[in-house]
Amino acid sequence: MSAAESATAIHRNQVDLLDFIDWSGVECLNQSSSHPLPNALKQGYREDEGLNLESDADEQLLIYIPFTQVIKLHSIVVMGSEEDGPKTVKLFANREHMGFSNVSDFPPSDTVVLSQDNLKGKPVVVKYVKFQNVRSLTIFIEDNQSGLEITKVQKIALYGSTVETTDMKGLKKIEDH
Amino acid sequence: MVLEATMICIDNSEWMRNGDYSPSRFQAQADAVSLICGAKTQSNPENTVGILTMAGKGVRVLATPTSDLGKVLSCMHGLEMGGEMNLAAGIQIAQLALKHRQNKNQQQRIIVFAGSPIKHEKKALEMIGKKLKKNSVALDIVNFGEDEDGKPEKLEALLASVNNNDTSHIVHVPAGQNALSDVLISTPVFTGDGEGGSGFAAAAAAAAAGGVSDFDFGVDPNIDPELALALRVSMEEERARQEAAAKRAAEEATRQEKGEEAQPQSDSQNATMNATEKASDPMDEDDALLKQALALSMNIPGSDSSAGDAQMSEATNDDQEFALALQMSMQDGSKDSSDQSDVSKVLGDQSFMSSILSSLPGVDPNDPKVKDLLASLPSQSEPQEKKEEDEQPKDDK
C-alpha cells in the first residue's frame, strides 16, 4: 500500500462536512472585515483564489465552527499561498467561545503544522480518536509560513462522517392499530 | 437593540475637582454615567453594565457587568477623587472583566471617560487598541476635562487602532454651557451605531435640550426618528383639523342666515340645522369633519332647488341627514321624531350610504357603530323611500 493509496482509502467514507456547519453560530476573531471567514469556508467562495480570509490586527486567527449534528472529524484541508498561508494550526474540539487569551489554557485536541503540499490542497489527517464526538470545532491559526503581519487563508475544508443522531424533525407519532 | 456587555471606566483623579463643567467635572461625569447605564439597559433588557475607576490607589472594579441598574447606580455613591488616572491598566482590566461576562453572546464594549492628562505613549495605546480589536471589543472614548498637548492625538490614535467598521467612537466635549450628559446624548455613545437610539435617550434629549435643540419638536430625528415623525404627523393633522373647523365656522355663519330665509323642502333641513347648532358644542374629531361635509352640502340647497341637479339635491339632502344621524347616534342626544324618519329613509339606501361613508374622511366604514346603524335602519326606510321619490319629481322642476 502506497501512501497515496492509503490516503484515498481513508477518504472513501468521508464526506465534506460543509453541509453540517451551523452557519448562524460561526465566528472568527481577528478577521479583516473585507476578507471574512465565508471567503474560505463557503462553497464557491473557497474555490475562488482571489477571495481569501485575512487576519486583521496581527497574524493570528481564531475560528469557531459549530455543527448541526455530532460529527467525527477525519481530516482537514487548509489552502493558502506559500508566504502568507498558515503554518501552525491548533484544533480544539467542543470548546465554546474561546478567546486568544485562553488558547494556551488547555491543550489542543490536535496540532497541525502545514507544509507547502498541504497549502496546495493535500489533506491533513487528524488524530481521529480525539474527534469522535464533535459538536463544535475551534481552529486557532497561530502563525503563517513567513512570519508576516497578515495571514491569508484561501480555503478551509473539513472531512469526516456523521454520528447517527436522531433527526428530531423526522420523529412522527406511530399510529395505534 | 444590540446585545452588549459594557464596562464604563471612570476617571476619578485629582483633575476631576475642577469646576469648568458644572457643578464639577466629577459630578458631570457621574450624571453622564448614570444616563448611559439607563440607556444601555433600556435598549435591551439583557444588556449588562459594569463600572470601574481608573485613578485612586489603583484600578478598582466597582461593579462587574450586571443588568441590575440599581446596583450600578449605587456604586457611584461615595466615590472619592484622588491620584492619577491609569488609562492602559483601566482598559486592560475592563477587557478582562468583559472576558468573564456570563453571557458570551453579548458584544463587548468599553466606554472610557478621559478627563485628565494621559501619561502613556501613543505606541502603547495603539498596542492596547490592537489587542482590543483582535478580541472584537469596541471602545468609546469621551475626551473632556484637561486639554493638554497631544491628548486628542493620542486618543484618536487609540481609536483608530481599535476601530473596526465604525463600532468605536470618540467624543470631544469642551467645557462650557452644555452639560456633559447633554452633549453625549446626541452622540453615537448613546445612540449606539446609528440604530435610532432608545426612547430613553430621546426623552432625556427632549427634556434637557429643549432650548438648545435646532430641531422642530425638541427631538433629534437622528436619535428617535419614529418620535419625530409621529410629532410631525400629529402637528399636520391638528393644523388640518383647525382649518376645517375654521372653514366650518365661516360656513355656519353664512348658512344660518340663508337657512332661515329659504323654504324648507322637508322638515329635515330645519331639523338638521337645529341639530347642528345643538351639536356644535361637543366637538368630536369625526363630528368636526361631518360638520364640514354638512355645511358644504347645506350651501347648495340653501340657494335654489331648481338650479341644482335632482340627484345633487337628493344627495345633499341625504348627506345632511346622514351626517345628522351619525352625530346623533354618537352623542345619544335628543332626537326629533321627524329627524328619525328622515334619517332612516336616507340610511335605507345602503349603496349610497357606503359611498358617502368612504368619502367622509373622519368616518371608518368598518366601524362597528356605523355598520350597526346601517343594518338596523333599512326596514324603516322603505315607506319613507317612496315619499322621497315623490319629492324628487318636484325637485326636477
Coordinates of C-alpha atoms in Angstrom, one line a residue, chain B:
Chain B
M1 CA -31.1 46.7 20.3
V2 CA -27.8 45.0 20.1
L3 CA -26.9 42.7 22.9
E4 CA -24.0 44.2 24.7
A5 CA -21.9 44.0 27.8
T6 CA -20.4 47.4 28.7
M7 CA -17.7 48.4 31.1
I8 CA -17.5 52.0 31.9
C9 CA -14.1 53.4 33.0
I10 CA -14.5 56.4 35.3
D11 CA -11.8 59.0 35.8
N12 CA -11.7 59.9 39.5
S13 CA -8.4 61.6 39.6
E14 CA -7.5 64.9 41.2
W15 CA -8.2 66.7 37.9
M16 CA -11.9 66.0 38.4
R17 CA -12.2 68.5 41.1
N18 CA -12.2 71.3 38.6
G19 CA -15.4 73.2 38.1
D20 CA -15.3 74.1 34.5
Y21 CA -18.1 71.7 33.9
S22 CA -21.0 72.4 36.2
P23 CA -21.2 71.6 39.0
S24 CA -17.8 69.9 38.9
R25 CA -16.1 67.6 36.4
F26 CA -16.7 64.6 38.5
Q27 CA -20.4 65.3 39.0
A28 CA -20.9 65.9 35.3
Q29 CA -19.2 62.6 34.6
A30 CA -21.3 60.8 37.2
D31 CA -24.5 62.2 35.6
A32 CA -23.4 61.0 32.2
V33 CA -22.5 57.6 33.5
S34 CA -26.0 57.2 35.1
L35 CA -27.6 58.2 31.8
I36 CA -25.5 55.8 29.8
C37 CA -26.4 52.9 32.2
G38 CA -30.0 53.7 31.9
A39 CA -29.9 53.9 28.1
K40 CA -28.0 50.6 27.7
T41 CA -30.3 48.6 30.0
Q42 CA -33.4 50.1 28.4
S43 CA -32.3 49.4 24.8
N44 CA -32.0 45.8 25.6
P45 CA -33.1 44.2 28.9
E46 CA -30.4 41.6 28.6
N47 CA -27.6 44.2 28.4
T48 CA -25.2 44.4 31.2
V49 CA -23.1 47.3 32.5
G50 CA -20.1 47.4 34.8
I51 CA -18.1 50.2 36.3
L52 CA -14.5 50.6 37.3
T53 CA -12.4 53.6 38.5
M54 CA -9.1 54.2 36.9
A55 CA -7.4 56.6 39.5
G56 CA -7.2 56.5 43.2
K57 CA -4.9 53.9 44.7
G58 CA -5.2 51.8 41.6
V59 CA -7.7 50.5 39.1
R60 CA -10.7 49.2 41.0
V61 CA -13.7 47.3 39.7
L62 CA -16.8 48.7 41.4
A63 CA -19.3 46.5 39.6
T64 CA -18.9 43.6 37.3
P65 CA -21.2 43.6 34.3
T66 CA -24.7 43.3 35.6
S67 CA -28.2 44.1 34.4
D68 CA -29.2 45.4 37.8
L69 CA -29.3 49.2 37.3
G70 CA -29.7 49.9 40.9
K71 CA -26.5 48.2 41.9
V72 CA -24.6 50.0 39.2
L73 CA -26.0 53.4 40.2
S74 CA -25.4 52.8 43.9
C75 CA -21.7 52.2 43.1
M76 CA -21.4 55.7 42.0
H77 CA -22.1 57.0 45.5
G78 CA -19.3 57.8 47.9
L79 CA -16.6 57.8 45.2
E80 CA -13.5 59.7 46.2
M81 CA -11.3 61.7 43.9
G82 CA -7.5 61.4 44.0
G83 CA -4.4 60.1 42.4
E84 CA -3.7 59.8 38.7
M85 CA -5.6 58.1 36.0
N86 CA -4.1 54.9 34.6
L87 CA -5.7 54.6 31.2
A88 CA -3.8 51.5 30.0
A89 CA -4.4 49.4 33.1
G90 CA -8.0 50.6 33.2
I91 CA -8.8 49.5 29.7
Q92 CA -7.0 46.1 30.2
I93 CA -8.8 45.4 33.3
A94 CA -12.1 46.3 31.7
Q95 CA -11.3 43.9 28.9
L96 CA -10.6 41.2 31.5
A97 CA -13.9 41.9 33.2
L98 CA -15.7 41.6 29.9
K99 CA -14.0 38.4 29.0
H100 CA -15.5 36.8 32.1
R101 CA -19.0 38.0 31.4
Q102 CA -21.7 35.4 32.0
N103 CA -23.5 35.7 28.6
K104 CA -20.9 35.0 26.0
N105 CA -23.3 36.1 23.2
Q106 CA -23.0 39.7 24.3
Q107 CA -20.9 42.1 22.3
Q108 CA -18.1 43.6 24.3
R109 CA -17.8 47.4 24.7
I110 CA -15.7 49.7 26.9
I111 CA -16.6 53.3 27.5
V112 CA -13.7 55.4 28.8
F113 CA -14.0 58.9 30.3
A114 CA -10.7 60.5 29.8
G115 CA -10.6 63.7 31.8
S116 CA -7.0 64.0 33.0
P117 CA -3.8 64.1 31.1
I118 CA -2.6 60.8 29.6
K119 CA 0.9 59.7 30.6
H120 CA 1.1 56.8 28.2
E121 CA 2.8 56.9 24.9
K122 CA 0.9 56.8 21.7
K123 CA 2.6 53.5 20.8
A124 CA 1.5 51.8 24.0
L125 CA -2.1 53.0 23.4
E126 CA -2.0 51.6 19.9
M127 CA -0.9 48.2 21.1
I128 CA -3.8 48.2 23.5
G129 CA -6.1 49.2 20.8
K130 CA -4.9 46.4 18.5
K131 CA -5.5 43.9 21.3
L132 CA -9.0 45.1 21.8
K133 CA -9.7 44.9 18.1
K134 CA -8.3 41.4 18.0
N135 CA -10.7 40.3 20.6
S136 CA -13.5 42.2 19.0
V137 CA -14.0 44.7 21.8
A138 CA -15.5 48.1 20.8
L139 CA -14.3 51.2 22.5
D140 CA -16.0 54.6 23.1
I141 CA -13.8 57.4 24.3
V142 CA -15.2 60.6 26.0
N143 CA -12.5 63.2 25.9
F144 CA -13.3 66.0 28.3
G145 CA -11.6 68.0 31.1
E146 CA -7.9 68.6 30.7
D147 CA -6.8 69.7 27.3
E148 CA -3.1 69.1 27.1
D149 CA -1.0 68.9 24.0
G150 CA -1.2 65.6 22.3
K151 CA -4.1 64.2 24.3
P152 CA -6.5 64.4 21.4
E153 CA -4.0 62.9 19.0
K154 CA -3.2 60.0 21.4
L155 CA -6.9 59.3 21.8
E156 CA -7.5 59.5 18.1
A157 CA -4.7 57.0 17.5
L158 CA -6.1 54.7 20.1
L159 CA -9.5 54.9 18.4
A160 CA -8.0 54.2 15.0
S161 CA -6.3 51.1 16.2
V162 CA -9.5 49.8 17.8
N163 CA -12.0 50.8 15.3
N164 CA -13.5 48.0 13.3
N165 CA -16.3 49.1 10.9
D166 CA -17.2 52.2 12.9
T167 CA -18.2 50.4 16.0
S168 CA -15.9 52.5 18.1
H169 CA -16.4 56.3 18.6
I170 CA -14.7 59.3 20.2
V171 CA -16.4 62.4 21.5
H172 CA -14.6 65.6 22.4
V173 CA -16.6 67.6 24.9
P174 CA -15.3 71.1 25.5
A175 CA -16.0 72.9 28.8
G176 CA -18.9 75.4 28.7
Q177 CA -22.6 75.9 29.0
N178 CA -23.8 72.5 28.0
A179 CA -23.7 69.7 30.5
L180 CA -21.6 66.7 29.6
S181 CA -24.6 64.4 29.5
D182 CA -26.5 66.7 27.2
V183 CA -23.7 66.7 24.7
L184 CA -23.3 62.9 24.9
I185 CA -27.0 62.2 24.3
S186 CA -26.8 63.1 20.7
T187 CA -23.7 61.1 20.1
P188 CA -23.3 57.5 19.0
V189 CA -22.1 56.7 22.5
F190 CA -25.7 56.9 23.5
T191 CA -27.5 56.0 20.3
G192 CA -25.3 53.1 19.6
D193 CA -24.1 52.8 16.0
G194 CA -26.9 54.7 14.3
E195 CA -29.7 52.4 15.2
G196 CA -32.0 55.2 16.0
G197 CA -31.4 55.1 19.7
S198 CA -33.6 54.2 22.7
G199 CA -36.7 56.0 23.8
F200 CA -34.8 56.8 27.0
A201 CA -32.3 58.9 25.2
A202 CA -34.9 60.6 23.2
A203 CA -36.9 61.5 26.3
A204 CA -33.8 62.8 28.0
A205 CA -32.9 64.8 25.0
A206 CA -36.4 66.3 24.7
A207 CA -36.4 67.2 28.4
A208 CA -32.9 68.5 28.7
A209 CA -32.2 70.1 25.3
G210 CA -35.4 72.0 24.8
G211 CA -33.9 75.4 24.3
V212 CA -30.7 74.2 22.7
S213 CA -32.2 71.9 20.1
D214 CA -32.2 73.0 16.5
F215 CA -35.0 70.6 15.5
D216 CA -38.7 71.3 15.2
F217 CA -40.0 69.5 18.2
G218 CA -37.1 69.3 20.5
V219 CA -36.5 65.7 19.4
D220 CA -33.5 64.9 17.3
P221 CA -34.7 62.8 14.3
N222 CA -31.3 61.1 14.4
I223 CA -32.0 59.8 17.9
D224 CA -35.6 58.9 17.6
P225 CA -36.9 59.1 14.1
E226 CA -40.2 57.5 15.0
L227 CA -41.0 60.0 17.7
A228 CA -40.0 62.9 15.5
L229 CA -42.2 61.6 12.6
A230 CA -45.1 61.0 14.9
L231 CA -44.9 64.5 16.3
R232 CA -44.7 66.0 12.8
V233 CA -47.7 64.0 11.6
S234 CA -49.9 64.9 14.5
M235 CA -49.0 68.6 14.1
E236 CA -50.1 68.4 10.5
E237 CA -53.3 66.7 11.5
E238 CA -54.0 69.3 14.1
R239 CA -53.4 72.0 11.5
A240 CA -55.8 70.4 9.1
R241 CA -58.4 70.0 11.7
Q242 CA -58.1 73.6 12.7
E243 CA -58.5 74.7 9.1
A244 CA -61.6 72.5 8.8
A245 CA -63.0 74.0 11.9
A246 CA -62.4 77.5 10.8
K247 CA -63.9 76.8 7.4
R248 CA -66.9 75.2 9.0
A249 CA -67.4 78.1 11.4
A250 CA -67.4 80.5 8.5
E251 CA -69.9 78.4 6.6
E252 CA -72.1 78.0 9.6
A253 CA -72.4 81.8 9.8
T254 CA -73.5 82.1 6.2
R255 CA -75.7 79.1 6.4
Q256 CA -77.5 80.3 9.4
E257 CA -78.6 83.4 7.6
K258 CA -79.7 81.5 4.5
G259 CA -81.2 78.7 6.4
E260 CA -83.8 80.9 8.0
E261 CA -84.9 82.5 4.7
A262 CA -85.0 79.5 2.5
Q263 CA -88.2 77.5 2.2
P264 CA -87.6 74.2 3.8
Q265 CA -88.1 71.4 1.3
S266 CA -88.5 68.9 4.0
D267 CA -88.6 69.1 7.7
S268 CA -85.1 67.7 7.7
Q269 CA -83.4 71.0 6.8
N270 CA -84.7 72.8 9.8
A271 CA -84.2 69.9 12.0
T272 CA -80.7 69.4 10.8
M273 CA -79.9 73.0 11.4
N274 CA -81.2 72.8 14.9
A275 CA -79.4 69.6 15.5
T276 CA -76.1 71.0 14.1
E277 CA -76.4 74.1 16.3
K278 CA -77.2 71.9 19.2
A279 CA -74.3 69.6 18.4
S280 CA -71.8 72.3 17.7
D281 CA -70.8 72.5 21.3
P282 CA -69.5 69.0 21.9
M283 CA -66.9 68.6 19.2
D284 CA -65.5 65.3 18.3
E285 CA -62.9 65.0 15.6
D286 CA -65.3 62.9 13.5
D287 CA -68.1 65.4 14.2
A288 CA -66.0 68.3 13.0
L289 CA -65.4 66.6 9.7
L290 CA -69.0 65.7 9.4
K291 CA -70.0 69.2 10.1
Q292 CA -67.8 70.4 7.4
A293 CA -69.4 68.0 4.9
L294 CA -72.8 69.1 6.3
A295 CA -72.1 72.7 5.9
L296 CA -70.8 72.3 2.3
S297 CA -73.9 70.4 1.4
M298 CA -76.1 72.9 3.1
N299 CA -74.9 75.7 0.9
I300 CA -76.3 74.2 -2.3
P301 CA -79.9 73.6 -1.3
G302 CA -79.9 77.0 0.5
S303 CA -79.7 78.8 -2.8
D304 CA -82.3 77.4 -5.2
S305 CA -83.7 74.0 -5.6
S306 CA -84.4 74.3 -9.3
A307 CA -80.9 75.3 -10.1
G308 CA -79.5 72.2 -8.6
D309 CA -79.4 68.8 -10.2
A310 CA -82.1 66.5 -8.9
Q311 CA -79.6 63.9 -8.0
M312 CA -77.5 66.6 -6.4
S313 CA -80.2 67.8 -4.1
E314 CA -81.1 64.3 -3.1
A315 CA -77.5 63.7 -2.4
T316 CA -77.1 66.8 -0.4
N317 CA -80.3 66.0 1.5
D318 CA -79.1 62.6 2.2
D319 CA -75.8 64.0 3.2
Q320 CA -77.2 66.3 5.8
E321 CA -79.5 63.7 7.2
F322 CA -76.8 61.1 7.3
A323 CA -74.4 63.4 9.0
L324 CA -77.1 64.2 11.4
A325 CA -77.8 60.6 12.0
L326 CA -74.3 59.7 12.7
Q327 CA -73.7 62.5 15.0
M328 CA -76.8 61.8 16.9
S329 CA -76.1 58.2 17.3
M330 CA -72.7 59.0 18.6
Q331 CA -73.8 61.6 21.1
D332 CA -77.0 59.9 22.2
G333 CA -78.6 63.3 22.1
S334 CA -82.3 64.1 21.9
K335 CA -83.9 63.5 18.6
D336 CA -86.9 64.9 16.9
S337 CA -89.3 62.2 15.5
S338 CA -89.2 63.9 12.1
D339 CA -85.4 63.6 12.1
Q340 CA -85.7 60.0 12.9
S341 CA -87.9 59.2 9.9
D342 CA -85.8 61.2 7.5
V343 CA -82.7 59.7 8.8
S344 CA -84.0 56.2 8.4
K345 CA -85.2 56.8 4.9
V346 CA -81.7 58.0 4.0
L347 CA -79.9 55.3 5.7
G348 CA -82.1 52.7 3.9
D349 CA -80.2 53.4 0.7
Q350 CA -77.2 51.1 1.5
S351 CA -75.1 51.6 -1.5
F352 CA -75.4 55.3 -1.3
M353 CA -74.5 55.2 2.3
S354 CA -71.3 53.2 1.7
S355 CA -70.2 55.7 -0.9
I356 CA -70.9 58.6 1.5
L357 CA -69.1 56.8 4.2
S358 CA -66.0 56.3 2.2
S359 CA -65.9 59.9 1.1
L360 CA -66.1 61.3 4.7
P361 CA -62.5 61.3 5.9
G362 CA -63.3 61.1 9.6
V363 CA -65.5 58.0 9.4
D364 CA -64.2 54.5 9.2
P365 CA -66.7 52.4 7.2
N366 CA -65.7 49.4 9.1
D367 CA -66.5 51.0 12.4
P368 CA -69.0 48.6 14.2
K369 CA -71.2 51.6 15.2
V370 CA -71.6 52.6 11.6
K371 CA -72.3 49.0 10.5
D372 CA -74.9 48.6 13.2
L373 CA -76.5 51.8 12.1
L374 CA -76.7 50.6 8.5
A375 CA -78.1 47.3 9.5
S376 CA -80.8 48.5 11.8
L377 CA -82.5 51.1 9.7
P378 CA -83.3 49.6 6.2
S379 CA -86.6 48.2 7.3
Q380 CA -87.9 51.5 8.5
S381 CA -86.7 53.3 5.4
E382 CA -89.0 51.6 2.8
P383 CA -92.2 53.6 3.3
Q384 CA -90.1 56.7 3.6
E385 CA -88.2 56.0 0.3
K386 CA -91.5 56.2 -1.6
K387 CA -92.2 59.5 -0.1
E388 CA -88.7 60.7 -1.1
E389 CA -89.3 59.6 -4.7
D390 CA -92.5 61.7 -4.7
E391 CA -90.5 64.6 -3.7
Q392 CA -87.9 64.0 -6.4
P393 CA -90.0 64.9 -9.4
K394 CA -90.9 68.1 -7.7
D395 CA -87.2 68.9 -7.4
D396 CA -86.7 68.4 -11.1
K397 CA -88.9 71.3 -11.9

